[in-house]
mmCIF file of C-alpha atoms and ligand atoms in Angstrom:
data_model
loop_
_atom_site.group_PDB
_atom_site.id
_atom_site.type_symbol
_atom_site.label_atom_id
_atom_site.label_comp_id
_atom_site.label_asym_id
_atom_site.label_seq_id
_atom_site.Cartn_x
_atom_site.Cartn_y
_atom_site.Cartn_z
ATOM 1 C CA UNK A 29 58.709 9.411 166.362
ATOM 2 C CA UNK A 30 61.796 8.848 167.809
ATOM 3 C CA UNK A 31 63.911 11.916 169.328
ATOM 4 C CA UNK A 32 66.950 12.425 167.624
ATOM 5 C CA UNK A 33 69.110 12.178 171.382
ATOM 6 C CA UNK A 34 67.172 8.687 171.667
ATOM 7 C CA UNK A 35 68.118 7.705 167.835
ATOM 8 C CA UNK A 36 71.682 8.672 168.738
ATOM 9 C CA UNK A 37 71.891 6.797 171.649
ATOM 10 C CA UNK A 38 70.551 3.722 169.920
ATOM 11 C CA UNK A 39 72.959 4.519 167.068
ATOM 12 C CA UNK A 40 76.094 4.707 169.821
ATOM 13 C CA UNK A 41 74.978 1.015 171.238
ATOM 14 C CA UNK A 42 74.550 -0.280 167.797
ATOM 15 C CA UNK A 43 78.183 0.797 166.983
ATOM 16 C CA UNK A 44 79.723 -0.845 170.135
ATOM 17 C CA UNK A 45 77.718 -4.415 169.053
ATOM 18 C CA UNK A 46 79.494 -3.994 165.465
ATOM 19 C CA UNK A 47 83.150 -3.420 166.718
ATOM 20 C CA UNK A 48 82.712 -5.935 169.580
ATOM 21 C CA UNK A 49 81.429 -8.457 166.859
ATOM 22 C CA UNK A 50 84.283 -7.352 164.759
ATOM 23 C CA UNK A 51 86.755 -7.826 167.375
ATOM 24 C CA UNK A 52 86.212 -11.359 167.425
ATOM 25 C CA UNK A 53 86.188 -11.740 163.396
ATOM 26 C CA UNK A 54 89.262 -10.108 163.371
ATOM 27 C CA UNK A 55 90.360 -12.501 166.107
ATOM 28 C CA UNK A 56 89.452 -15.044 164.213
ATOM 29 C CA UNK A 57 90.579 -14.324 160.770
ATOM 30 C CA UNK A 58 92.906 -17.004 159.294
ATOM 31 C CA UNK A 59 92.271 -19.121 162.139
ATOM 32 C CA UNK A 60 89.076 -21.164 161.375
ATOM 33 C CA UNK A 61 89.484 -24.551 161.485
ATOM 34 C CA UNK A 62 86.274 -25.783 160.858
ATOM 35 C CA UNK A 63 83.541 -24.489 157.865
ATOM 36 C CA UNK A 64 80.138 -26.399 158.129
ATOM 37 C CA UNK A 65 77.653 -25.917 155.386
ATOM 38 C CA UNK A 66 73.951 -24.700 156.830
ATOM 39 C CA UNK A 67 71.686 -26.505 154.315
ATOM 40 C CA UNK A 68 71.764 -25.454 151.292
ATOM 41 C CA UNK A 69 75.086 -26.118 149.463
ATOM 42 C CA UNK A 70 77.540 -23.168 150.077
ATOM 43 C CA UNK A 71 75.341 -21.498 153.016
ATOM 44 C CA UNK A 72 78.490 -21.797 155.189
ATOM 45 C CA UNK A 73 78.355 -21.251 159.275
ATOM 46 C CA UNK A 74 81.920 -20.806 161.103
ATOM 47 C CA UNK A 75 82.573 -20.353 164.933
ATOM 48 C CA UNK A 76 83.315 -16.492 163.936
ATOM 49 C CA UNK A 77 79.991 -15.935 162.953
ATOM 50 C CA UNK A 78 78.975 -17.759 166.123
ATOM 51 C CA UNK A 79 81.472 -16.186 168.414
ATOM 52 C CA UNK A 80 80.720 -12.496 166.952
ATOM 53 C CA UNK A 81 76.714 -13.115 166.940
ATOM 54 C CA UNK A 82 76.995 -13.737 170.946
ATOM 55 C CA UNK A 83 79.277 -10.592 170.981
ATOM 56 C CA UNK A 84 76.769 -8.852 169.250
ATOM 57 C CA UNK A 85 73.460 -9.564 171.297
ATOM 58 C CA UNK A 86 75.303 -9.105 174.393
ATOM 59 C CA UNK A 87 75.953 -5.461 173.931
ATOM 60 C CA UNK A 88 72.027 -5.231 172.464
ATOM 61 C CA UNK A 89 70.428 -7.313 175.175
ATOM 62 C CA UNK A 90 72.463 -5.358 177.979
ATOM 63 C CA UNK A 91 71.417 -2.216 177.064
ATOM 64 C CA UNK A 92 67.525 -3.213 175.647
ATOM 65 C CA UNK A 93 66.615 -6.012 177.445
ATOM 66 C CA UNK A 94 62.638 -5.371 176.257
ATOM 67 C CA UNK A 95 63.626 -4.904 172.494
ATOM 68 C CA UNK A 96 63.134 -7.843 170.172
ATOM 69 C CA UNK A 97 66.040 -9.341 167.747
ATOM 70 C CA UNK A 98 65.869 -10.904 164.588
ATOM 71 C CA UNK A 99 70.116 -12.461 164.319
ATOM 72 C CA UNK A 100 71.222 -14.364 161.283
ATOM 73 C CA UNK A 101 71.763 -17.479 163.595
ATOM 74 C CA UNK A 102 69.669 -17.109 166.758
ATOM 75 C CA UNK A 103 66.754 -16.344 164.711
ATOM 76 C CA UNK A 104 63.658 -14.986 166.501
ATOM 77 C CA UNK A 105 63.654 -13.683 169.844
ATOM 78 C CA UNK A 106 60.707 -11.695 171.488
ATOM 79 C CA UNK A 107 57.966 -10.772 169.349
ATOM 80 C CA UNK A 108 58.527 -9.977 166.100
ATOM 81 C CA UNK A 109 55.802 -6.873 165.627
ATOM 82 C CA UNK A 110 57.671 -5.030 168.502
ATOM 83 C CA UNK A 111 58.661 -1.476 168.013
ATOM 84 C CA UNK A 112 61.715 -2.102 168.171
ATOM 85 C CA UNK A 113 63.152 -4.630 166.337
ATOM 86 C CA UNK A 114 67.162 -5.571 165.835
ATOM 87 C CA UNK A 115 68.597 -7.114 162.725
ATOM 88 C CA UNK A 116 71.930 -8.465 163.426
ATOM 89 C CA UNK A 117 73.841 -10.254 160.611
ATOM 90 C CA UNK A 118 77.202 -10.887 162.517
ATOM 91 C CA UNK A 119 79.157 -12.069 159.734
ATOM 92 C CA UNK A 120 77.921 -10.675 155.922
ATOM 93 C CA UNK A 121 79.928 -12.203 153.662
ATOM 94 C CA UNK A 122 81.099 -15.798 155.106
ATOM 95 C CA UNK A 123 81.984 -17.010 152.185
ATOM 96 C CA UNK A 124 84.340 -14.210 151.560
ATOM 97 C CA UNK A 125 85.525 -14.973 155.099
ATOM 98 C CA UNK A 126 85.899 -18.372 154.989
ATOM 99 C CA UNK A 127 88.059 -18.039 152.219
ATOM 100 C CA UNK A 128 90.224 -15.346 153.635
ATOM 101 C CA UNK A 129 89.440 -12.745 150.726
ATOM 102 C CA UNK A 130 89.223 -9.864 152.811
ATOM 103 C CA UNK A 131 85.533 -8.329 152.420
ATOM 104 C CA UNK A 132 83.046 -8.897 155.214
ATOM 105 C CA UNK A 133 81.021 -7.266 157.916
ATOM 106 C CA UNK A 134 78.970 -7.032 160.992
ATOM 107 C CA UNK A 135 75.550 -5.121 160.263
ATOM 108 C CA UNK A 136 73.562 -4.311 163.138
ATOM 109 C CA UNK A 137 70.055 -2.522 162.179
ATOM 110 C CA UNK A 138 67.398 -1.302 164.202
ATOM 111 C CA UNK A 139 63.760 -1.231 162.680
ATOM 112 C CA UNK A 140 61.434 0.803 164.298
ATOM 113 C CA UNK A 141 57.630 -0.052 164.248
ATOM 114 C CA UNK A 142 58.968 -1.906 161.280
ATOM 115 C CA UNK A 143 61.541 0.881 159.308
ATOM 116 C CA UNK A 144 65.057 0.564 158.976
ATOM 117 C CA UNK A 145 66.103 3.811 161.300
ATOM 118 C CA UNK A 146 69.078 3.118 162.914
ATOM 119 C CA UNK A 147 72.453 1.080 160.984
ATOM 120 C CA UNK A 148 75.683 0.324 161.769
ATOM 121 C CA UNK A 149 78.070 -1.831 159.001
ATOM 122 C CA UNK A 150 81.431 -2.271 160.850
ATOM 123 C CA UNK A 151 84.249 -3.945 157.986
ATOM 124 C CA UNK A 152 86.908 -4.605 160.679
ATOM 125 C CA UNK A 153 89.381 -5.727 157.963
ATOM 126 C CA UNK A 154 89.123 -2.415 156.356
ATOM 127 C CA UNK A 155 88.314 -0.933 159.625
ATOM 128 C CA UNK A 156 85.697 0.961 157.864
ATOM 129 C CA UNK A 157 83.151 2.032 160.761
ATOM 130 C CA UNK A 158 79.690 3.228 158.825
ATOM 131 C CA UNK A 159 77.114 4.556 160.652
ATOM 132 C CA UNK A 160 73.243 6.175 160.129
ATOM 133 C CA UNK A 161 70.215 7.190 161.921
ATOM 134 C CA UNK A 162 67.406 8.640 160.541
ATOM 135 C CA UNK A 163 67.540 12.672 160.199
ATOM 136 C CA UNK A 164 71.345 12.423 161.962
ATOM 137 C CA UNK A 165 73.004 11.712 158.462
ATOM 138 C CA UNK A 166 75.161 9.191 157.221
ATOM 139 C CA UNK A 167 79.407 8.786 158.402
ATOM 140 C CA UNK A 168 82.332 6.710 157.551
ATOM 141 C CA UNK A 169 84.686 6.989 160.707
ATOM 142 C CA UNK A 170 82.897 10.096 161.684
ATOM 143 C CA UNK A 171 83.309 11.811 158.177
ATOM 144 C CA UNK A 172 79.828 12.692 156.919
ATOM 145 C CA UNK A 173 79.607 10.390 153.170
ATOM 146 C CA UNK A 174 76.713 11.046 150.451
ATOM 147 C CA UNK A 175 75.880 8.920 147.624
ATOM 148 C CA UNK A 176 77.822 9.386 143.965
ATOM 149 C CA UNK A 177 76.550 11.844 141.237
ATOM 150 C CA UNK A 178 76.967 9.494 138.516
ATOM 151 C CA UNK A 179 73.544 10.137 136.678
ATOM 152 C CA UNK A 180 73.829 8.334 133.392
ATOM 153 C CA UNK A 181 73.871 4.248 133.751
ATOM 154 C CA UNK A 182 76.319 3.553 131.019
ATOM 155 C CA UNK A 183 78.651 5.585 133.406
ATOM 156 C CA UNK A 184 77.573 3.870 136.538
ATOM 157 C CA UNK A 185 79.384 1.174 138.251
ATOM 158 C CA UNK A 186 77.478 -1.067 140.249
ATOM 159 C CA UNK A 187 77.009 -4.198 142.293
ATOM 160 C CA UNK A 188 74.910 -7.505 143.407
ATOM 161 C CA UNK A 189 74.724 -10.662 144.176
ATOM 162 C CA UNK A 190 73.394 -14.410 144.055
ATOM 163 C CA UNK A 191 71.414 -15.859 146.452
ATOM 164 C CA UNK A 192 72.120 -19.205 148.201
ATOM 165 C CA UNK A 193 69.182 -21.108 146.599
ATOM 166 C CA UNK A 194 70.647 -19.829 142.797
ATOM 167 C CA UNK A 195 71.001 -23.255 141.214
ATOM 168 C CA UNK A 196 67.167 -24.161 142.188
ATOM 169 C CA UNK A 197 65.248 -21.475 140.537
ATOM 170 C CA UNK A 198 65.172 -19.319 137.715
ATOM 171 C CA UNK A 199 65.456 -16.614 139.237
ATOM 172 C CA UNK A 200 68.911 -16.402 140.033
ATOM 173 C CA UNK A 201 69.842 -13.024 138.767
ATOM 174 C CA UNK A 202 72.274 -14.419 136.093
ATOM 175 C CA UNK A 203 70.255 -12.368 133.294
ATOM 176 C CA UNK A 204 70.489 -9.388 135.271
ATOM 177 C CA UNK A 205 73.891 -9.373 135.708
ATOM 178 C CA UNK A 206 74.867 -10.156 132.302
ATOM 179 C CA UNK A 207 72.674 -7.112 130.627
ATOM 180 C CA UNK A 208 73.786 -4.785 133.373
ATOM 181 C CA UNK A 209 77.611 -5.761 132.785
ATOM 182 C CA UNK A 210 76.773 -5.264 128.665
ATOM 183 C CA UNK A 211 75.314 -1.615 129.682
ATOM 184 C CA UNK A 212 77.242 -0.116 132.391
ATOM 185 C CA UNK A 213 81.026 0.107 133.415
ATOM 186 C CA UNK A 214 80.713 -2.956 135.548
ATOM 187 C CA UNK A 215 78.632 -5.131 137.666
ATOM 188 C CA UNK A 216 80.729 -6.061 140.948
ATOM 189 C CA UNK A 217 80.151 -9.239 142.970
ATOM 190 C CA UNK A 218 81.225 -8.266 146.244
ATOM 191 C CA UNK A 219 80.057 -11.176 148.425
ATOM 192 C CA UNK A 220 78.703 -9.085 151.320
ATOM 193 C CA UNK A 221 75.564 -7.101 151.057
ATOM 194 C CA UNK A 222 75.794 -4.742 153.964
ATOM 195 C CA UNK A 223 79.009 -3.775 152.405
ATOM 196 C CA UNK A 224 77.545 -3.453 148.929
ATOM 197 C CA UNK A 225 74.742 -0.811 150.578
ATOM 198 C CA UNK A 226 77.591 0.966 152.731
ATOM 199 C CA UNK A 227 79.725 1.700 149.080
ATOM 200 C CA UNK A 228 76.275 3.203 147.479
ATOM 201 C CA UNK A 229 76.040 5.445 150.843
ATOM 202 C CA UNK A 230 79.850 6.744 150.350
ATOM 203 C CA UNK A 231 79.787 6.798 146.490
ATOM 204 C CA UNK A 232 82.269 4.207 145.637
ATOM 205 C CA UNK A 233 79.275 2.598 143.620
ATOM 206 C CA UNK A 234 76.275 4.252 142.366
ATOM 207 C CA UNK A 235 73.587 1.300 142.824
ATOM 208 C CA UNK A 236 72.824 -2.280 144.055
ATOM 209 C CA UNK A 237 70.322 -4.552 143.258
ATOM 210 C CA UNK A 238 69.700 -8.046 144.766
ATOM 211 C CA UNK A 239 67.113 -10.958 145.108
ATOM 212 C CA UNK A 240 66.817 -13.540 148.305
ATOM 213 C CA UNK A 241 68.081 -10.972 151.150
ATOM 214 C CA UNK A 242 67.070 -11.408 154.356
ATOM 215 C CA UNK A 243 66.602 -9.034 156.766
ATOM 216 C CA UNK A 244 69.889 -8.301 158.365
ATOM 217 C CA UNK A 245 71.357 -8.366 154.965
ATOM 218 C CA UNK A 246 69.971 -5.330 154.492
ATOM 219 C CA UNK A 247 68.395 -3.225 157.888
ATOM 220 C CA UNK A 248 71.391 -1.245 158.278
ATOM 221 C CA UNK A 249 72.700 -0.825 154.650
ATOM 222 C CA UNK A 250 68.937 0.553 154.108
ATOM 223 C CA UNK A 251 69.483 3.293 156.442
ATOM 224 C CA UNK A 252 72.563 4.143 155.297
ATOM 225 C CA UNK A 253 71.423 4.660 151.923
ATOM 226 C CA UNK A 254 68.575 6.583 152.863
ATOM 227 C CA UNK A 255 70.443 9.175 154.950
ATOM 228 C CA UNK A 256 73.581 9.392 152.502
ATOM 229 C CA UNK A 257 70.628 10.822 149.950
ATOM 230 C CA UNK A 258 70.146 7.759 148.013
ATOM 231 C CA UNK A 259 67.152 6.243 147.481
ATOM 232 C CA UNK A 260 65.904 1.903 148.109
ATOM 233 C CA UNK A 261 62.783 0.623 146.688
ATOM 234 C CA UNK A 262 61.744 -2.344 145.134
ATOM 235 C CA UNK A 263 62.715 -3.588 142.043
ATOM 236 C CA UNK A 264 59.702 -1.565 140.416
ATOM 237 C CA UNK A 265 60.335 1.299 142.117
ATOM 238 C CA UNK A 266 57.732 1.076 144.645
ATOM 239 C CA UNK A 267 57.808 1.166 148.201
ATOM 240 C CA UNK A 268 60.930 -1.425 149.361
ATOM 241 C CA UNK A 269 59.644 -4.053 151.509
ATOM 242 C CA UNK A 270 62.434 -5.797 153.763
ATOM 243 C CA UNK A 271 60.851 -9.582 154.366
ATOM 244 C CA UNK A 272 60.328 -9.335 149.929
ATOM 245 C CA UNK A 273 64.356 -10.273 149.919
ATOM 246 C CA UNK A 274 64.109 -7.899 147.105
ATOM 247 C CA UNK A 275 65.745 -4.699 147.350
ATOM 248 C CA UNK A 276 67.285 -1.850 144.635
ATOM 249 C CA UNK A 277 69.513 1.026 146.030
ATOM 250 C CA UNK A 278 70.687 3.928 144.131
ATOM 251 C CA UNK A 279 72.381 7.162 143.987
ATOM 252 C CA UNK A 280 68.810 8.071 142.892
ATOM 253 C CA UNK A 281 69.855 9.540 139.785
ATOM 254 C CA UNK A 282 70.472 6.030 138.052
ATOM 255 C CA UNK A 283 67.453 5.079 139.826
ATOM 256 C CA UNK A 284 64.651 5.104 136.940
ATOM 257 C CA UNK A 285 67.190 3.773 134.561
ATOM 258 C CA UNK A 286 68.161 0.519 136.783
ATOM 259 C CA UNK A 287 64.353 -0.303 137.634
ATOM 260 C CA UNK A 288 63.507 -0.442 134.167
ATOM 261 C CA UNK A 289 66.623 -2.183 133.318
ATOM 262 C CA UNK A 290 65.609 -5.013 135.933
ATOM 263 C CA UNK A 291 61.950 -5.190 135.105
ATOM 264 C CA UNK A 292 62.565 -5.495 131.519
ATOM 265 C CA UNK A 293 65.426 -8.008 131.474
ATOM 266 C CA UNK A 294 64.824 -11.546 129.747
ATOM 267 C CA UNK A 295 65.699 -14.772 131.646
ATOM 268 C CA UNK A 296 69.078 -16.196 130.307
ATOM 269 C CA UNK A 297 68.837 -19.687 128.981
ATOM 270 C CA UNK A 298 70.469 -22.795 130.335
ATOM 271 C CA UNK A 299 70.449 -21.567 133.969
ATOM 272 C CA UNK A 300 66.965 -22.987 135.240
ATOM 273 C CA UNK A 301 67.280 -25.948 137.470
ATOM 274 C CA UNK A 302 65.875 -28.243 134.404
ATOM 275 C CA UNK A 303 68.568 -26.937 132.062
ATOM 276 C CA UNK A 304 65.862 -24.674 129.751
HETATM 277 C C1 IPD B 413 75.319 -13.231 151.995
HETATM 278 C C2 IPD B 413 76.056 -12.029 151.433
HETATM 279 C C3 IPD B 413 76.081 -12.063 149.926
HETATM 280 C C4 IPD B 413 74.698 -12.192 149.346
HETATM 281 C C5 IPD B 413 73.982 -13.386 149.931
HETATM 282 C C6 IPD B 413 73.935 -13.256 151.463
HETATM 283 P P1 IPD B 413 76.160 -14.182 154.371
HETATM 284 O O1 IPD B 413 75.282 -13.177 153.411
HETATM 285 O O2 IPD B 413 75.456 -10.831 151.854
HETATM 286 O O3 IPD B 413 76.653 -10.907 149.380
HETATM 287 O O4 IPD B 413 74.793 -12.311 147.939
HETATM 288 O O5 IPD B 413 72.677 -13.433 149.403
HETATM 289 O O6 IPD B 413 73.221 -14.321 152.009
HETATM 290 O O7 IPD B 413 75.601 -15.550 154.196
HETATM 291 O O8 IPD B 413 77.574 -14.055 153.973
HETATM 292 O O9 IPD B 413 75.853 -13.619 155.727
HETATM 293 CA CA1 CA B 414 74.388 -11.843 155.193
HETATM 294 CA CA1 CA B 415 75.895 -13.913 157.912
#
């Protein structure tokens, strides 16, 4: 167990990564020139998310040289089982980005003998700053946030999102989306999942769902949740698993209400890769 000076030093670096790798999206904003596509059709990589990932591990690798990183494009580096282990996404929401709609983020997590503990999701365009530790709470620009008190799920509003590799399985979350737009006051598609998490930590949306995550999609997000008085599991409820790609994220009170929602959902027709 971690002391809480140690957490908050961690939490202090983590925040200078994020606005150092927001720095350089905001330098870059409206300024790309080039857009490559990863692999999969729409998995987009730009020299922001580049430039801010090198940002990013600079400030980590200064300050922890023995800690290991898992970074959206570096991938791997040190051993993954380490007790401490940093999820960097340096870009969430490239898409979004790349298209100059203005709702995207640096996440920088810290897991410690494997938990989400420490999270920082920095939206420089908003200049939104959100930060968590475990035990040390949950801010927005240094103004403690909790989650929403919505506690009925026709009143909730809430948000997800589709997964890269959508058009090649069935489960794409299309069915979900649709019965959870029929049944609450709105589904959002926000495009950025660290973002998504951060707005169920301040309240401006009571619960998140989403399939196909990675890892620094959702390390800091996770914590911020957590420590705003929310509550992240799996889609059953039980214990949330980051490497699953699964996640759900609540207020808690809509909690029982959205699991059951999700697990009892029926695929939607005409979406599976052979047209059934
Ligand atoms: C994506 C965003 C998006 C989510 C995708 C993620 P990226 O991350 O978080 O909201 O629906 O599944 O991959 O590619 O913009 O870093
Ligand atoms: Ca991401
Ligand atoms: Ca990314």
């Amino acid at each position: 167990m971690e002391s809480s000076q140690q957490l908050q030093c961690f939490l202090d670096i983590a925040s200078e990564a994020a606005l150092a790798g927001g720095a350089v999206l905001q330098a870059y904003w409206g300024k790309l020139t080039e857009v490559k596509e990863k692999g999969r059709p729409g998995d987009l990589l730009t020299a922001a998310d580049k430039a801010s990932e090198e940002q990013v591990l600079s400030v980590i690798q200064r300050h922890f040289p023995d800690h290991a990183i898992l970074a959206e494009e570096s991938g791997h580096l040190g051993e993954q089982t380490a007790e401490f282990l940093w999820a960097i996404d340096p870009l969430d929401g490239t898409t979004n980005y790349a298209h100059q709609y203005p709702f995207f983020a640096v996440s920088v997590g810290l897991l410690i003998q494997g938990k989400p503990a420490v999270g920082v999701v920095f939206d420089p365009f908003h200049k939104d700053l959100f930060r968590a530790a475990t035990g040390l709470g949950a801010t927005c620009n240094r103004q403690p946030i909790q989650v929403s008190q919505t506690s009925d799920l026709s009143r909730s509003l809430l948000v997800t999102g589709f997964a890269y590799d959508r058009s090649e399985t069935s489960d794409n979350n299309y069915a979900e989306f649709c019965h959870l737009t029929h049944i609450t006051q709105g589904v959002r598609r926000g495009g950025a999942a660290a973002i998504d998490l951060a707005y169920v930590a301040c309240g401006r949306l009571d619960g998140f769902w989403e399939r196909g995550l990675s890892p620094w999609d959702m390390a800091a997000g996770v914590v911020l949740v957590e420590e705003a008085g929310g509550k992240v599991t799996a889609y059953d409820d039980g214990p949330f698993d980051i490497y699953t790609g699964r996640i759900l994220a609540t207020n808690g009170q809509v909690h029982p209400a959205l699991s059951r929602e999700l697990l009892t959902v029926k695929p939607l027709p005409g979406f599976a890769p052979d047209g059934s």
